[in-house]
Amino acid sequence: QVQLVESGGGSVQAGGSLTLSCAVSQIYSATMAWFRQAPGKEREGVAVIDTFGIRDYANSVKGRFTISKDNAKNTLYLQMNSLKSEDTAMYYCAARGLGGRSLTSGMYNYWGQGTQVTVSS
């Protein structure tokens, strides 16, 4: 059983930065990803990193967000720069034990409880 706990959310003005963290019980054996869900919208994949460290991003965040992991600390990160009001959402980290990179939520077995990010314009 993989356990995930997010932190680092908060309120920030447009153009600002935030770094989200996700403490993971088994980071080295899983493909990890960040998703987000805004009120009234479907959950969408933001960024993913596989066991080899290869990353993919949603087009909406390319060049602004960076996903990374520290295997020694069992922690997944999402560095978010140049934040926009449309980035406002609940952010979730997720893990899948088998399989490669995906930004489809149904491919993930384990989820954190989420951390809220609010960007004001």
PDB file of C-alpha atoms in Angstrom:
ATOM      1  CA  GLN A   1       0.000   0.000   0.000  1.00  0.00           C
ATOM      2  CA  VAL A   2       1.457   3.345  -1.100  1.00  0.00           C
ATOM      3  CA  GLN A   3       0.634   6.286   1.169  1.00  0.00           C
ATOM      4  CA  LEU A   4       0.801   9.875  -0.095  1.00  0.00           C
ATOM      5  CA  VAL A   5       0.594  13.134   1.869  1.00  0.00           C
ATOM      6  CA  GLU A   6       0.683  16.503   0.066  1.00  0.00           C
ATOM      7  CA  SER A   7       1.700  19.853   1.523  1.00  0.00           C
ATOM      8  CA  GLY A   8       2.753  23.312   0.382  1.00  0.00           C
ATOM      9  CA  GLY A   9      -0.468  24.679  -1.029  1.00  0.00           C
ATOM     10  CA  GLY A  10      -1.643  28.194  -0.290  1.00  0.00           C
ATOM     11  CA  SER A  11      -2.665  31.530  -1.742  1.00  0.00           C
ATOM     12  CA  VAL A  12      -0.436  33.495  -4.078  1.00  0.00           C
ATOM     13  CA  GLN A  13      -0.779  36.386  -6.487  1.00  0.00           C
ATOM     14  CA  ALA A  14      -0.585  35.864 -10.222  1.00  0.00           C
ATOM     15  CA  GLY A  15       2.998  35.670 -11.372  1.00  0.00           C
ATOM     16  CA  GLY A  16       4.133  34.179  -8.102  1.00  0.00           C
ATOM     17  CA  SER A  17       5.546  30.765  -7.243  1.00  0.00           C
ATOM     18  CA  LEU A  18       4.734  27.819  -4.992  1.00  0.00           C
ATOM     19  CA  THR A  19       6.349  24.453  -4.381  1.00  0.00           C
ATOM     20  CA  LEU A  20       4.174  21.492  -3.522  1.00  0.00           C
ATOM     21  CA  SER A  21       5.557  18.441  -1.745  1.00  0.00           C
ATOM     22  CA  CYS A  22       4.253  14.905  -1.500  1.00  0.00           C
ATOM     23  CA  ALA A  23       5.647  12.510   1.088  1.00  0.00           C
ATOM     24  CA  VAL A  24       5.527   9.007  -0.340  1.00  0.00           C
ATOM     25  CA  SER A  25       5.999   5.642   1.309  1.00  0.00           C
ATOM     26  CA  GLN A  26       7.437   3.906  -1.786  1.00  0.00           C
ATOM     27  CA  ILE A  27       8.600   6.521  -4.265  1.00  0.00           C
ATOM     28  CA  TYR A  28      11.318   4.483  -5.918  1.00  0.00           C
ATOM     29  CA  SER A  29       8.961   1.781  -7.173  1.00  0.00           C
ATOM     30  CA  ALA A  30       6.306   3.921  -8.760  1.00  0.00           C
ATOM     31  CA  THR A  31       5.540   6.337 -11.535  1.00  0.00           C
ATOM     32  CA  MET A  32       4.422   9.514  -9.817  1.00  0.00           C
ATOM     33  CA  ALA A  33       2.245  12.351 -10.992  1.00  0.00           C
ATOM     34  CA  TRP A  34       0.503  15.559 -10.016  1.00  0.00           C
ATOM     35  CA  PHE A  35      -3.128  16.164 -10.896  1.00  0.00           C
ATOM     36  CA  ARG A  36      -5.432  19.076 -10.218  1.00  0.00           C
ATOM     37  CA  GLN A  37      -9.148  19.631 -10.058  1.00  0.00           C
ATOM     38  CA  ALA A  38     -10.918  22.972 -10.128  1.00  0.00           C
ATOM     39  CA  PRO A  39     -14.543  23.340  -8.951  1.00  0.00           C
ATOM     40  CA  GLY A  40     -16.928  22.053 -11.579  1.00  0.00           C
ATOM     41  CA  LYS A  41     -14.155  20.630 -13.737  1.00  0.00           C
ATOM     42  CA  GLU A  42     -12.709  17.195 -14.305  1.00  0.00           C
ATOM     43  CA  ARG A  43      -9.449  16.130 -12.699  1.00  0.00           C
ATOM     44  CA  GLU A  44      -6.574  16.776 -15.098  1.00  0.00           C
ATOM     45  CA  GLY A  45      -3.017  15.537 -15.224  1.00  0.00           C
ATOM     46  CA  VAL A  46      -0.376  18.224 -14.724  1.00  0.00           C
ATOM     47  CA  ALA A  47       2.987  16.445 -14.634  1.00  0.00           C
ATOM     48  CA  VAL A  48       4.388  12.934 -14.372  1.00  0.00           C
ATOM     49  CA  ILE A  49       7.797  11.411 -13.643  1.00  0.00           C
ATOM     50  CA  ASP A  50       8.672   7.761 -14.065  1.00  0.00           C
ATOM     51  CA  THR A  51      11.178   5.547 -12.279  1.00  0.00           C
ATOM     52  CA  PHE A  52      13.907   6.603 -14.746  1.00  0.00           C
ATOM     53  CA  GLY A  53      13.307  10.297 -14.046  1.00  0.00           C
ATOM     54  CA  ILE A  54      11.714  11.018 -17.426  1.00  0.00           C
ATOM     55  CA  ARG A  55       9.055  13.716 -17.236  1.00  0.00           C
ATOM     56  CA  ASP A  56       5.946  14.729 -19.163  1.00  0.00           C
ATOM     57  CA  TYR A  57       3.808  17.827 -18.702  1.00  0.00           C
ATOM     58  CA  ALA A  58       0.397  19.067 -19.687  1.00  0.00           C
ATOM     59  CA  ASN A  59       0.646  21.731 -22.382  1.00  0.00           C
ATOM     60  CA  SER A  60      -0.974  24.262 -20.062  1.00  0.00           C
ATOM     61  CA  VAL A  61       1.963  24.132 -17.614  1.00  0.00           C
ATOM     62  CA  LYS A  62       4.967  23.436 -19.853  1.00  0.00           C
ATOM     63  CA  GLY A  63       7.760  25.880 -19.171  1.00  0.00           C
ATOM     64  CA  ARG A  64       6.193  26.987 -15.870  1.00  0.00           C
ATOM     65  CA  PHE A  65       5.974  23.841 -13.726  1.00  0.00           C
ATOM     66  CA  THR A  66       8.706  21.341 -12.871  1.00  0.00           C
ATOM     67  CA  ILE A  67       8.156  17.903 -11.357  1.00  0.00           C
ATOM     68  CA  SER A  68      10.993  16.282  -9.451  1.00  0.00           C
ATOM     69  CA  LYS A  69      11.613  13.669  -6.808  1.00  0.00           C
ATOM     70  CA  ASP A  70      14.129  12.984  -4.078  1.00  0.00           C
ATOM     71  CA  ASN A  71      14.355   9.242  -3.572  1.00  0.00           C
ATOM     72  CA  ALA A  72      16.454   9.646  -0.419  1.00  0.00           C
ATOM     73  CA  LYS A  73      13.697  11.735   1.166  1.00  0.00           C
ATOM     74  CA  ASN A  74      10.824   9.768  -0.406  1.00  0.00           C
ATOM     75  CA  THR A  75       9.369  13.048  -1.592  1.00  0.00           C
ATOM     76  CA  LEU A  76       7.803  14.225  -4.836  1.00  0.00           C
ATOM     77  CA  TYR A  77       7.802  17.936  -5.687  1.00  0.00           C
ATOM     78  CA  LEU A  78       6.012  20.294  -8.021  1.00  0.00           C
ATOM     79  CA  GLN A  79       7.687  23.651  -8.513  1.00  0.00           C
ATOM     80  CA  MET A  80       5.144  26.089  -9.922  1.00  0.00           C
ATOM     81  CA  ASN A  81       6.301  29.409 -11.381  1.00  0.00           C
ATOM     82  CA  SER A  82       4.503  32.220 -13.210  1.00  0.00           C
ATOM     83  CA  LEU A  83       1.233  31.125 -11.661  1.00  0.00           C
ATOM     84  CA  LYS A  84      -2.015  32.175 -13.300  1.00  0.00           C
ATOM     85  CA  SER A  85      -5.540  32.424 -11.951  1.00  0.00           C
ATOM     86  CA  GLU A  86      -6.474  29.395 -14.033  1.00  0.00           C
ATOM     87  CA  ASP A  87      -3.986  27.323 -12.003  1.00  0.00           C
ATOM     88  CA  THR A  88      -6.337  27.619  -9.024  1.00  0.00           C
ATOM     89  CA  ALA A  89      -7.368  24.101  -8.033  1.00  0.00           C
ATOM     90  CA  MET A  90      -6.969  21.299  -5.542  1.00  0.00           C
ATOM     91  CA  TYR A  91      -3.684  19.558  -6.354  1.00  0.00           C
ATOM     92  CA  TYR A  92      -3.222  15.833  -5.801  1.00  0.00           C
ATOM     93  CA  CYS A  93      -0.219  13.583  -6.039  1.00  0.00           C
ATOM     94  CA  ALA A  94      -0.739  10.065  -7.337  1.00  0.00           C
ATOM     95  CA  ALA A  95       1.235   6.861  -7.819  1.00  0.00           C
ATOM     96  CA  ARG A  96       0.991   3.764  -9.941  1.00  0.00           C
ATOM     97  CA  GLY A  97       3.061   0.686  -9.151  1.00  0.00           C
ATOM     98  CA  LEU A  98       3.262  -0.687 -12.680  1.00  0.00           C
ATOM     99  CA  GLY A  99       3.210   1.002 -16.046  1.00  0.00           C
ATOM    100  CA  GLY A 100       4.796   4.049 -17.605  1.00  0.00           C
ATOM    101  CA  ARG A 101       4.055   7.728 -17.685  1.00  0.00           C
ATOM    102  CA  SER A 102       0.445   8.791 -18.006  1.00  0.00           C
ATOM    103  CA  LEU A 103      -1.582  11.915 -17.328  1.00  0.00           C
ATOM    104  CA  THR A 104      -4.821   9.957 -17.165  1.00  0.00           C
ATOM    105  CA  SER A 105      -6.215   9.759 -13.644  1.00  0.00           C
ATOM    106  CA  GLY A 106      -7.711   6.303 -14.128  1.00  0.00           C
ATOM    107  CA  MET A 107      -4.222   4.844 -14.526  1.00  0.00           C
ATOM    108  CA  TYR A 108      -3.285   5.604 -10.912  1.00  0.00           C
ATOM    109  CA  ASN A 109      -3.943   3.391  -7.929  1.00  0.00           C
ATOM    110  CA  TYR A 110      -2.929   5.609  -5.033  1.00  0.00           C
ATOM    111  CA  TRP A 111      -3.881   9.192  -4.211  1.00  0.00           C
ATOM    112  CA  GLY A 112      -3.155  11.792  -1.591  1.00  0.00           C
ATOM    113  CA  GLN A 113      -5.816  13.915   0.089  1.00  0.00           C
ATOM    114  CA  GLY A 114      -4.955  17.050  -1.899  1.00  0.00           C
ATOM    115  CA  THR A 115      -3.644  20.534  -1.166  1.00  0.00           C
ATOM    116  CA  GLN A 116      -5.386  23.722  -2.267  1.00  0.00           C
ATOM    117  CA  VAL A 117      -3.671  26.271  -4.517  1.00  0.00           C
ATOM    118  CA  THR A 118      -5.379  29.627  -5.019  1.00  0.00           C
ATOM    119  CA  VAL A 119      -3.973  32.215  -7.424  1.00  0.00           C
ATOM    120  CA  SER A 120      -5.440  35.697  -7.306  1.00  0.00           C
ATOM    121  CA  SER A 121      -5.180  38.108 -10.212  1.00  0.00           C
TER     122      SER A 121
END
